[in-house]
Amino acid sequence: MGVFYRAPEPGAKPFVAEGDLITRGQQVAIIEAMKLMIPVEADASGRVLEILVADGTPVEHGQPLLTVATGDADRAGPGR
C-alpha cells in the first residue's frame, strides 16, 4: 500500500492532467511507500481520459490510477 501523488511536491503542477498526450515510460505520478517516493510511469502511449484516484489517496498494488485511450501504434492497455 502507498499514497498516490499527482505532482512532485505540494503546490507544483501535476505530472499529467486529463486530456494530456503521454508516451510509454513517461512519469505520470508518484507513489509514496515506506517513506520512499516511487515514480509511476505510463505503460502505454495515448491520451489521458480520466485520473481515477484523488491526490493524496492511499492505493493498493495493481490498482488502476488513470485511464488512457491508446492509438493503433500502442495496444498495451490502460496506463497504471
mmCIF file of N, CA, C and O in Angstrom:
data_model
loop_
_atom_site.group_PDB
_atom_site.id
_atom_site.type_symbol
_atom_site.label_atom_id
_atom_site.label_comp_id
_atom_site.label_asym_id
_atom_site.label_seq_id
_atom_site.Cartn_x
_atom_site.Cartn_y
_atom_site.Cartn_z
ATOM 1 N N MET A 1 0.841 -1.174 0.000
ATOM 2 C CA MET A 1 0.000 0.000 0.000
ATOM 3 C C MET A 1 0.888 1.240 0.000
ATOM 4 O O MET A 1 1.980 1.225 0.530
ATOM 5 N N GLY A 2 0.394 2.291 -0.647
ATOM 6 C CA GLY A 2 1.124 3.544 -0.698
ATOM 7 C C GLY A 2 0.154 4.694 -0.877
ATOM 8 O O GLY A 2 -1.057 4.505 -0.881
ATOM 9 N N VAL A 3 0.713 5.893 -1.030
ATOM 10 C CA VAL A 3 -0.099 7.088 -1.219
ATOM 11 C C VAL A 3 0.208 7.666 -2.598
ATOM 12 O O VAL A 3 1.375 7.842 -2.967
ATOM 13 N N PHE A 4 -0.843 7.953 -3.353
ATOM 14 C CA PHE A 4 -0.757 8.455 -4.720
ATOM 15 C C PHE A 4 -0.624 9.974 -4.709
ATOM 16 O O PHE A 4 -1.397 10.664 -4.032
ATOM 17 N N TYR A 5 0.360 10.487 -5.459
ATOM 18 C CA TYR A 5 0.535 11.925 -5.621
ATOM 19 C C TYR A 5 0.627 12.263 -7.102
ATOM 20 O O TYR A 5 1.368 11.633 -7.848
ATOM 21 N N ARG A 6 -0.133 13.270 -7.511
ATOM 22 C CA ARG A 6 -0.163 13.704 -8.920
ATOM 23 C C ARG A 6 0.974 14.638 -9.277
ATOM 24 O O ARG A 6 1.247 14.843 -10.463
ATOM 25 N N ALA A 7 1.622 15.267 -8.285
ATOM 26 C CA ALA A 7 2.661 16.268 -8.531
ATOM 27 C C ALA A 7 3.916 15.914 -7.738
ATOM 28 O O ALA A 7 3.849 15.191 -6.743
ATOM 29 N N PRO A 8 5.063 16.462 -8.143
ATOM 30 C CA PRO A 8 6.308 16.130 -7.454
ATOM 31 C C PRO A 8 6.403 16.694 -6.038
ATOM 32 O O PRO A 8 7.165 16.177 -5.220
ATOM 33 N N GLU A 9 5.630 17.754 -5.741
ATOM 34 C CA GLU A 9 5.615 18.338 -4.400
ATOM 35 C C GLU A 9 4.334 19.156 -4.246
ATOM 36 O O GLU A 9 3.708 19.534 -5.238
ATOM 37 N N PRO A 10 3.935 19.445 -3.010
ATOM 38 C CA PRO A 10 2.713 20.226 -2.811
ATOM 39 C C PRO A 10 2.784 21.580 -3.534
ATOM 40 O O PRO A 10 3.804 22.261 -3.500
ATOM 41 N N GLY A 11 1.715 21.933 -4.207
ATOM 42 C CA GLY A 11 1.641 23.197 -4.926
ATOM 43 C C GLY A 11 2.246 23.184 -6.315
ATOM 44 O O GLY A 11 2.086 24.145 -7.072
ATOM 45 N N ALA A 12 2.933 22.111 -6.677
ATOM 46 C CA ALA A 12 3.557 22.007 -8.008
ATOM 47 C C ALA A 12 2.526 21.571 -9.037
ATOM 48 O O ALA A 12 1.484 20.990 -8.704
ATOM 49 N N LYS A 13 2.823 21.831 -10.296
ATOM 50 C CA LYS A 13 1.972 21.397 -11.400
ATOM 51 C C LYS A 13 1.948 19.864 -11.453
ATOM 52 O O LYS A 13 2.992 19.217 -11.333
ATOM 53 N N PRO A 14 0.762 19.256 -11.637
ATOM 54 C CA PRO A 14 0.684 17.794 -11.744
ATOM 55 C C PRO A 14 1.511 17.272 -12.929
ATOM 56 O O PRO A 14 1.700 17.973 -13.924
ATOM 57 N N PHE A 15 1.964 16.034 -12.807
ATOM 58 C CA PHE A 15 2.705 15.400 -13.898
ATOM 59 C C PHE A 15 1.863 15.348 -15.170
ATOM 60 O O PHE A 15 2.371 15.612 -16.249
ATOM 61 N N VAL A 16 0.591 14.963 -15.027
ATOM 62 C CA VAL A 16 -0.323 14.898 -16.170
ATOM 63 C C VAL A 16 -1.721 15.321 -15.736
ATOM 64 O O VAL A 16 -2.056 15.271 -14.549
ATOM 65 N N ALA A 17 -2.522 15.717 -16.725
ATOM 66 C CA ALA A 17 -3.919 16.082 -16.480
ATOM 67 C C ALA A 17 -4.786 15.368 -17.514
ATOM 68 O O ALA A 17 -4.284 14.905 -18.549
ATOM 69 N N GLU A 18 -6.065 15.292 -17.239
ATOM 70 C CA GLU A 18 -6.993 14.701 -18.200
ATOM 71 C C GLU A 18 -6.894 15.468 -19.509
ATOM 72 O O GLU A 18 -6.821 16.693 -19.517
ATOM 73 N N GLY A 19 -6.818 14.722 -20.622
ATOM 74 C CA GLY A 19 -6.684 15.316 -21.945
ATOM 75 C C GLY A 19 -5.252 15.385 -22.450
ATOM 76 O O GLY A 19 -5.023 15.583 -23.635
ATOM 77 N N ASP A 20 -4.262 15.210 -21.560
ATOM 78 C CA ASP A 20 -2.853 15.251 -21.976
ATOM 79 C C ASP A 20 -2.490 14.038 -22.823
ATOM 80 O O ASP A 20 -2.986 12.928 -22.574
ATOM 81 N N LEU A 21 -1.598 14.247 -23.779
ATOM 82 C CA LEU A 21 -0.989 13.135 -24.515
ATOM 83 C C LEU A 21 0.235 12.685 -23.739
ATOM 84 O O LEU A 21 1.038 13.517 -23.300
ATOM 85 N N ILE A 22 0.356 11.377 -23.552
ATOM 86 C CA ILE A 22 1.508 10.823 -22.844
ATOM 87 C C ILE A 22 2.169 9.750 -23.689
ATOM 88 O O ILE A 22 1.560 9.214 -24.611
ATOM 89 N N THR A 23 3.409 9.443 -23.348
ATOM 90 C CA THR A 23 4.142 8.384 -24.029
ATOM 91 C C THR A 23 4.522 7.299 -23.034
ATOM 92 O O THR A 23 4.698 7.568 -21.834
ATOM 93 N N ARG A 24 4.634 6.092 -23.540
ATOM 94 C CA ARG A 24 5.065 4.962 -22.708
ATOM 95 C C ARG A 24 6.374 5.340 -22.007
ATOM 96 O O ARG A 24 7.291 5.863 -22.617
ATOM 97 N N GLY A 25 6.429 5.103 -20.707
ATOM 98 C CA GLY A 25 7.626 5.396 -19.927
ATOM 99 C C GLY A 25 7.640 6.785 -19.303
ATOM 100 O O GLY A 25 8.483 7.072 -18.463
ATOM 101 N N GLN A 26 6.702 7.645 -19.671
ATOM 102 C CA GLN A 26 6.624 8.995 -19.107
ATOM 103 C C GLN A 26 6.121 8.922 -17.668
ATOM 104 O O GLN A 26 5.200 8.181 -17.351
ATOM 105 N N GLN A 27 6.744 9.696 -16.785
ATOM 106 C CA GLN A 27 6.278 9.718 -15.403
ATOM 107 C C GLN A 27 4.925 10.415 -15.335
ATOM 108 O O GLN A 27 4.760 11.517 -15.852
ATOM 109 N N VAL A 28 3.961 9.761 -14.672
ATOM 110 C CA VAL A 28 2.606 10.303 -14.575
ATOM 111 C C VAL A 28 2.185 10.569 -13.134
ATOM 112 O O VAL A 28 1.163 11.218 -12.901
ATOM 113 N N ALA A 29 2.947 10.070 -12.155
ATOM 114 C CA ALA A 29 2.599 10.235 -10.744
ATOM 115 C C ALA A 29 3.753 9.739 -9.882
ATOM 116 O O ALA A 29 4.774 9.267 -10.392
ATOM 117 N N ILE A 30 3.530 9.830 -8.574
ATOM 118 C CA ILE A 30 4.456 9.284 -7.579
ATOM 119 C C ILE A 30 3.622 8.502 -6.574
ATOM 120 O O ILE A 30 2.527 8.920 -6.213
ATOM 121 N N ILE A 31 4.175 7.381 -6.115
ATOM 122 C CA ILE A 31 3.582 6.641 -5.005
ATOM 123 C C ILE A 31 4.591 6.692 -3.857
ATOM 124 O O ILE A 31 5.765 6.347 -4.039
ATOM 125 N N GLU A 32 4.120 7.130 -2.694
ATOM 126 C CA GLU A 32 4.966 7.110 -1.501
ATOM 127 C C GLU A 32 4.666 5.829 -0.749
ATOM 128 O O GLU A 32 3.514 5.576 -0.362
ATOM 129 N N ALA A 33 5.677 5.003 -0.578
ATOM 130 C CA ALA A 33 5.518 3.738 0.130
ATOM 131 C C ALA A 33 6.735 3.528 1.032
ATOM 132 O O ALA A 33 7.875 3.609 0.556
ATOM 133 N N MET A 34 6.485 3.304 2.293
ATOM 134 C CA MET A 34 7.558 3.075 3.266
ATOM 135 C C MET A 34 8.611 4.188 3.192
ATOM 136 O O MET A 34 9.815 3.922 3.185
ATOM 137 N N LYS A 35 8.159 5.414 3.114
ATOM 138 C CA LYS A 35 8.988 6.625 3.079
ATOM 139 C C LYS A 35 9.830 6.746 1.813
ATOM 140 O O LYS A 35 10.743 7.551 1.733
ATOM 141 N N LEU A 36 9.547 5.939 0.805
ATOM 142 C CA LEU A 36 10.212 6.043 -0.494
ATOM 143 C C LEU A 36 9.255 6.668 -1.482
ATOM 144 O O LEU A 36 8.056 6.368 -1.482
ATOM 145 N N MET A 37 9.763 7.535 -2.361
ATOM 146 C CA MET A 37 8.961 8.146 -3.414
ATOM 147 C C MET A 37 9.254 7.364 -4.699
ATOM 148 O O MET A 37 10.353 7.444 -5.250
ATOM 149 N N ILE A 38 8.262 6.613 -5.167
ATOM 150 C CA ILE A 38 8.431 5.717 -6.310
ATOM 151 C C ILE A 38 7.736 6.321 -7.524
ATOM 152 O O ILE A 38 6.522 6.542 -7.500
ATOM 153 N N PRO A 39 8.502 6.610 -8.592
ATOM 154 C CA PRO A 39 7.858 7.172 -9.786
ATOM 155 C C PRO A 39 6.936 6.156 -10.450
ATOM 156 O O PRO A 39 7.235 4.969 -10.493
ATOM 157 N N VAL A 40 5.806 6.640 -10.942
ATOM 158 C CA VAL A 40 4.858 5.813 -11.692
ATOM 159 C C VAL A 40 4.974 6.231 -13.145
ATOM 160 O O VAL A 40 4.819 7.406 -13.469
ATOM 161 N N GLU A 41 5.286 5.268 -14.017
ATOM 162 C CA GLU A 41 5.448 5.546 -15.442
ATOM 163 C C GLU A 41 4.301 4.930 -16.236
ATOM 164 O O GLU A 41 3.807 3.850 -15.893
ATOM 165 N N ALA A 42 3.905 5.622 -17.277
ATOM 166 C CA ALA A 42 2.846 5.124 -18.161
ATOM 167 C C ALA A 42 3.311 3.844 -18.841
ATOM 168 O O ALA A 42 4.445 3.762 -19.309
ATOM 169 N N ASP A 43 2.429 2.860 -18.915
ATOM 170 C CA ASP A 43 2.773 1.627 -19.624
ATOM 171 C C ASP A 43 2.186 1.615 -21.028
ATOM 172 O O ASP A 43 2.277 0.621 -21.733
ATOM 173 N N ALA A 44 1.585 2.749 -21.433
ATOM 174 C CA ALA A 44 1.043 2.872 -22.789
ATOM 175 C C ALA A 44 1.090 4.338 -23.204
ATOM 176 O O ALA A 44 1.043 5.229 -22.371
ATOM 177 N N SER A 45 1.185 4.550 -24.502
ATOM 178 C CA SER A 45 1.103 5.903 -25.049
ATOM 179 C C SER A 45 -0.339 6.186 -25.437
ATOM 180 O O SER A 45 -1.067 5.293 -25.843
ATOM 181 N N GLY A 46 -0.746 7.431 -25.297
ATOM 182 C CA GLY A 46 -2.102 7.807 -25.674
ATOM 183 C C GLY A 46 -2.537 9.080 -24.984
ATOM 184 O O GLY A 46 -1.723 9.867 -24.530
ATOM 185 N N ARG A 47 -3.847 9.256 -24.883
ATOM 186 C CA ARG A 47 -4.428 10.448 -24.254
ATOM 187 C C ARG A 47 -5.031 10.047 -22.909
ATOM 188 O O ARG A 47 -5.782 9.075 -22.830
ATOM 189 N N VAL A 48 -4.716 10.813 -21.853
ATOM 190 C CA VAL A 48 -5.279 10.565 -20.534
ATOM 191 C C VAL A 48 -6.768 10.903 -20.580
ATOM 192 O O VAL A 48 -7.142 12.036 -20.862
ATOM 193 N N LEU A 49 -7.604 9.902 -20.329
ATOM 194 C CA LEU A 49 -9.046 10.106 -20.320
ATOM 195 C C LEU A 49 -9.558 10.518 -18.942
ATOM 196 O O LEU A 49 -10.404 11.395 -18.821
ATOM 197 N N GLU A 50 -9.043 9.834 -17.916
ATOM 198 C CA GLU A 50 -9.532 10.091 -16.575
ATOM 199 C C GLU A 50 -8.476 9.711 -15.550
ATOM 200 O O GLU A 50 -7.804 8.690 -15.690
ATOM 201 N N ILE A 51 -8.330 10.529 -14.531
ATOM 202 C CA ILE A 51 -7.490 10.190 -13.391
ATOM 203 C C ILE A 51 -8.434 9.614 -12.350
ATOM 204 O O ILE A 51 -9.390 10.261 -11.926
ATOM 205 N N LEU A 52 -8.204 8.361 -11.978
ATOM 206 C CA LEU A 52 -9.149 7.594 -11.178
ATOM 207 C C LEU A 52 -8.965 7.753 -9.672
ATOM 208 O O LEU A 52 -9.825 7.323 -8.906
ATOM 209 N N VAL A 53 -7.850 8.344 -9.245
ATOM 210 C CA VAL A 53 -7.515 8.428 -7.828
ATOM 211 C C VAL A 53 -7.235 9.883 -7.460
ATOM 212 O O VAL A 53 -6.495 10.574 -8.166
ATOM 213 N N ALA A 54 -7.804 10.338 -6.359
ATOM 214 C CA ALA A 54 -7.563 11.705 -5.889
ATOM 215 C C ALA A 54 -6.152 11.822 -5.314
ATOM 216 O O ALA A 54 -5.604 10.865 -4.760
ATOM 217 N N ASP A 55 -5.566 12.995 -5.463
ATOM 218 C CA ASP A 55 -4.234 13.271 -4.925
ATOM 219 C C ASP A 55 -4.221 13.023 -3.411
ATOM 220 O O ASP A 55 -5.139 13.420 -2.696
ATOM 221 N N GLY A 56 -3.187 12.330 -2.940
ATOM 222 C CA GLY A 56 -3.039 12.062 -1.518
ATOM 223 C C GLY A 56 -3.845 10.887 -1.002
ATOM 224 O O GLY A 56 -3.940 10.673 0.202
ATOM 225 N N THR A 57 -4.394 10.091 -1.920
ATOM 226 C CA THR A 57 -5.233 8.951 -1.558
ATOM 227 C C THR A 57 -4.400 7.674 -1.427
ATOM 228 O O THR A 57 -3.550 7.403 -2.281
ATOM 229 N N PRO A 58 -4.655 6.856 -0.394
ATOM 230 C CA PRO A 58 -3.986 5.553 -0.311
ATOM 231 C C PRO A 58 -4.416 4.655 -1.473
ATOM 232 O O PRO A 58 -5.589 4.659 -1.867
ATOM 233 N N VAL A 59 -3.463 3.913 -2.033
ATOM 234 C CA VAL A 59 -3.727 2.988 -3.134
ATOM 235 C C VAL A 59 -3.080 1.645 -2.844
ATOM 236 O O VAL A 59 -2.147 1.549 -2.058
ATOM 237 N N GLU A 60 -3.585 0.628 -3.516
ATOM 238 C CA GLU A 60 -3.067 -0.735 -3.389
ATOM 239 C C GLU A 60 -2.263 -1.101 -4.631
ATOM 240 O O GLU A 60 -2.507 -0.564 -5.720
ATOM 241 N N HIS A 61 -1.358 -2.041 -4.511
ATOM 242 C CA HIS A 61 -0.587 -2.531 -5.651
ATOM 243 C C HIS A 61 -1.544 -3.051 -6.717
ATOM 244 O O HIS A 61 -2.479 -3.799 -6.428
ATOM 245 N N GLY A 62 -1.327 -2.633 -7.957
ATOM 246 C CA GLY A 62 -2.136 -3.093 -9.075
ATOM 247 C C GLY A 62 -3.420 -2.309 -9.295
ATOM 248 O O GLY A 62 -4.131 -2.561 -10.262
ATOM 249 N N GLN A 63 -3.724 -1.365 -8.409
ATOM 250 C CA GLN A 63 -4.947 -0.567 -8.554
ATOM 251 C C GLN A 63 -4.812 0.381 -9.745
ATOM 252 O O GLN A 63 -3.804 1.065 -9.884
ATOM 253 N N PRO A 64 -5.806 0.456 -10.622
ATOM 254 C CA PRO A 64 -5.747 1.411 -11.732
ATOM 255 C C PRO A 64 -5.710 2.849 -11.206
ATOM 256 O O PRO A 64 -6.452 3.196 -10.289
ATOM 257 N N LEU A 65 -4.822 3.652 -11.784
ATOM 258 C CA LEU A 65 -4.663 5.041 -11.358
ATOM 259 C C LEU A 65 -5.251 6.016 -12.358
ATOM 260 O O LEU A 65 -5.725 7.083 -11.979
ATOM 261 N N LEU A 66 -5.168 5.662 -13.639
ATOM 262 C CA LEU A 66 -5.726 6.514 -14.683
ATOM 263 C C LEU A 66 -6.066 5.659 -15.884
ATOM 264 O O LEU A 66 -5.625 4.523 -15.993
ATOM 265 N N THR A 67 -6.912 6.212 -16.757
ATOM 266 C CA THR A 67 -7.228 5.508 -17.995
ATOM 267 C C THR A 67 -6.651 6.288 -19.157
ATOM 268 O O THR A 67 -6.612 7.522 -19.142
ATOM 269 N N VAL A 68 -6.190 5.538 -20.150
ATOM 270 C CA VAL A 68 -5.534 6.117 -21.322
ATOM 271 C C VAL A 68 -6.160 5.531 -22.576
ATOM 272 O O VAL A 68 -6.305 4.310 -22.694
ATOM 273 N N ALA A 69 -6.546 6.415 -23.497
ATOM 274 C CA ALA A 69 -7.015 5.969 -24.807
ATOM 275 C C ALA A 69 -5.776 5.788 -25.667
ATOM 276 O O ALA A 69 -5.064 6.747 -25.944
ATOM 277 N N THR A 70 -5.516 4.547 -26.047
ATOM 278 C CA THR A 70 -4.317 4.261 -26.838
ATOM 279 C C THR A 70 -4.641 4.275 -28.312
ATOM 280 O O THR A 70 -5.778 4.040 -28.732
ATOM 281 N N GLY A 71 -3.615 4.533 -29.123
ATOM 282 C CA GLY A 71 -3.766 4.521 -30.565
ATOM 283 C C GLY A 71 -3.389 3.176 -31.141
ATOM 284 O O GLY A 71 -3.023 2.250 -30.407
ATOM 285 N N ASP A 72 -3.459 3.037 -32.454
ATOM 286 C CA ASP A 72 -3.122 1.775 -33.109
ATOM 287 C C ASP A 72 -1.679 1.362 -32.889
ATOM 288 O O ASP A 72 -1.357 0.190 -32.893
ATOM 289 N N ALA A 73 -0.791 2.342 -32.670
ATOM 290 C CA ALA A 73 0.623 2.040 -32.528
ATOM 291 C C ALA A 73 0.938 1.410 -31.177
ATOM 292 O O ALA A 73 1.973 0.796 -31.010
ATOM 293 N N ASP A 74 0.028 1.549 -30.183
ATOM 294 C CA ASP A 74 0.335 1.051 -28.849
ATOM 295 C C ASP A 74 -0.913 0.443 -28.232
ATOM 296 O O ASP A 74 -1.766 1.159 -27.739
ATOM 297 N N ARG A 75 -1.002 -0.854 -28.215
ATOM 298 C CA ARG A 75 -2.193 -1.542 -27.715
ATOM 299 C C ARG A 75 -1.921 -2.220 -26.362
ATOM 300 O O ARG A 75 -2.509 -3.246 -26.069
ATOM 301 N N ALA A 76 -1.057 -1.653 -25.524
ATOM 302 C CA ALA A 76 -0.686 -2.322 -24.279
ATOM 303 C C ALA A 76 -1.747 -2.204 -23.196
ATOM 304 O O ALA A 76 -1.638 -2.852 -22.170
ATOM 305 N N GLY A 77 -2.759 -1.393 -23.345
ATOM 306 C CA GLY A 77 -3.810 -1.289 -22.347
ATOM 307 C C GLY A 77 -3.733 0.009 -21.580
ATOM 308 O O GLY A 77 -2.932 0.870 -21.862
ATOM 309 N N PRO A 78 -4.564 0.159 -20.529
ATOM 310 C CA PRO A 78 -4.617 1.411 -19.780
ATOM 311 C C PRO A 78 -3.354 1.645 -18.980
ATOM 312 O O PRO A 78 -2.733 0.712 -18.492
ATOM 313 N N GLY A 79 -2.983 2.930 -18.845
ATOM 314 C CA GLY A 79 -1.831 3.286 -18.027
ATOM 315 C C GLY A 79 -2.138 3.029 -16.564
ATOM 316 O O GLY A 79 -3.238 3.233 -16.124
ATOM 317 N N ARG A 80 -1.126 2.570 -15.816
ATOM 318 C CA ARG A 80 -1.347 2.279 -14.396
ATOM 319 C C ARG A 80 -0.142 2.722 -13.621
ATOM 320 O O ARG A 80 0.929 2.662 -14.013
#
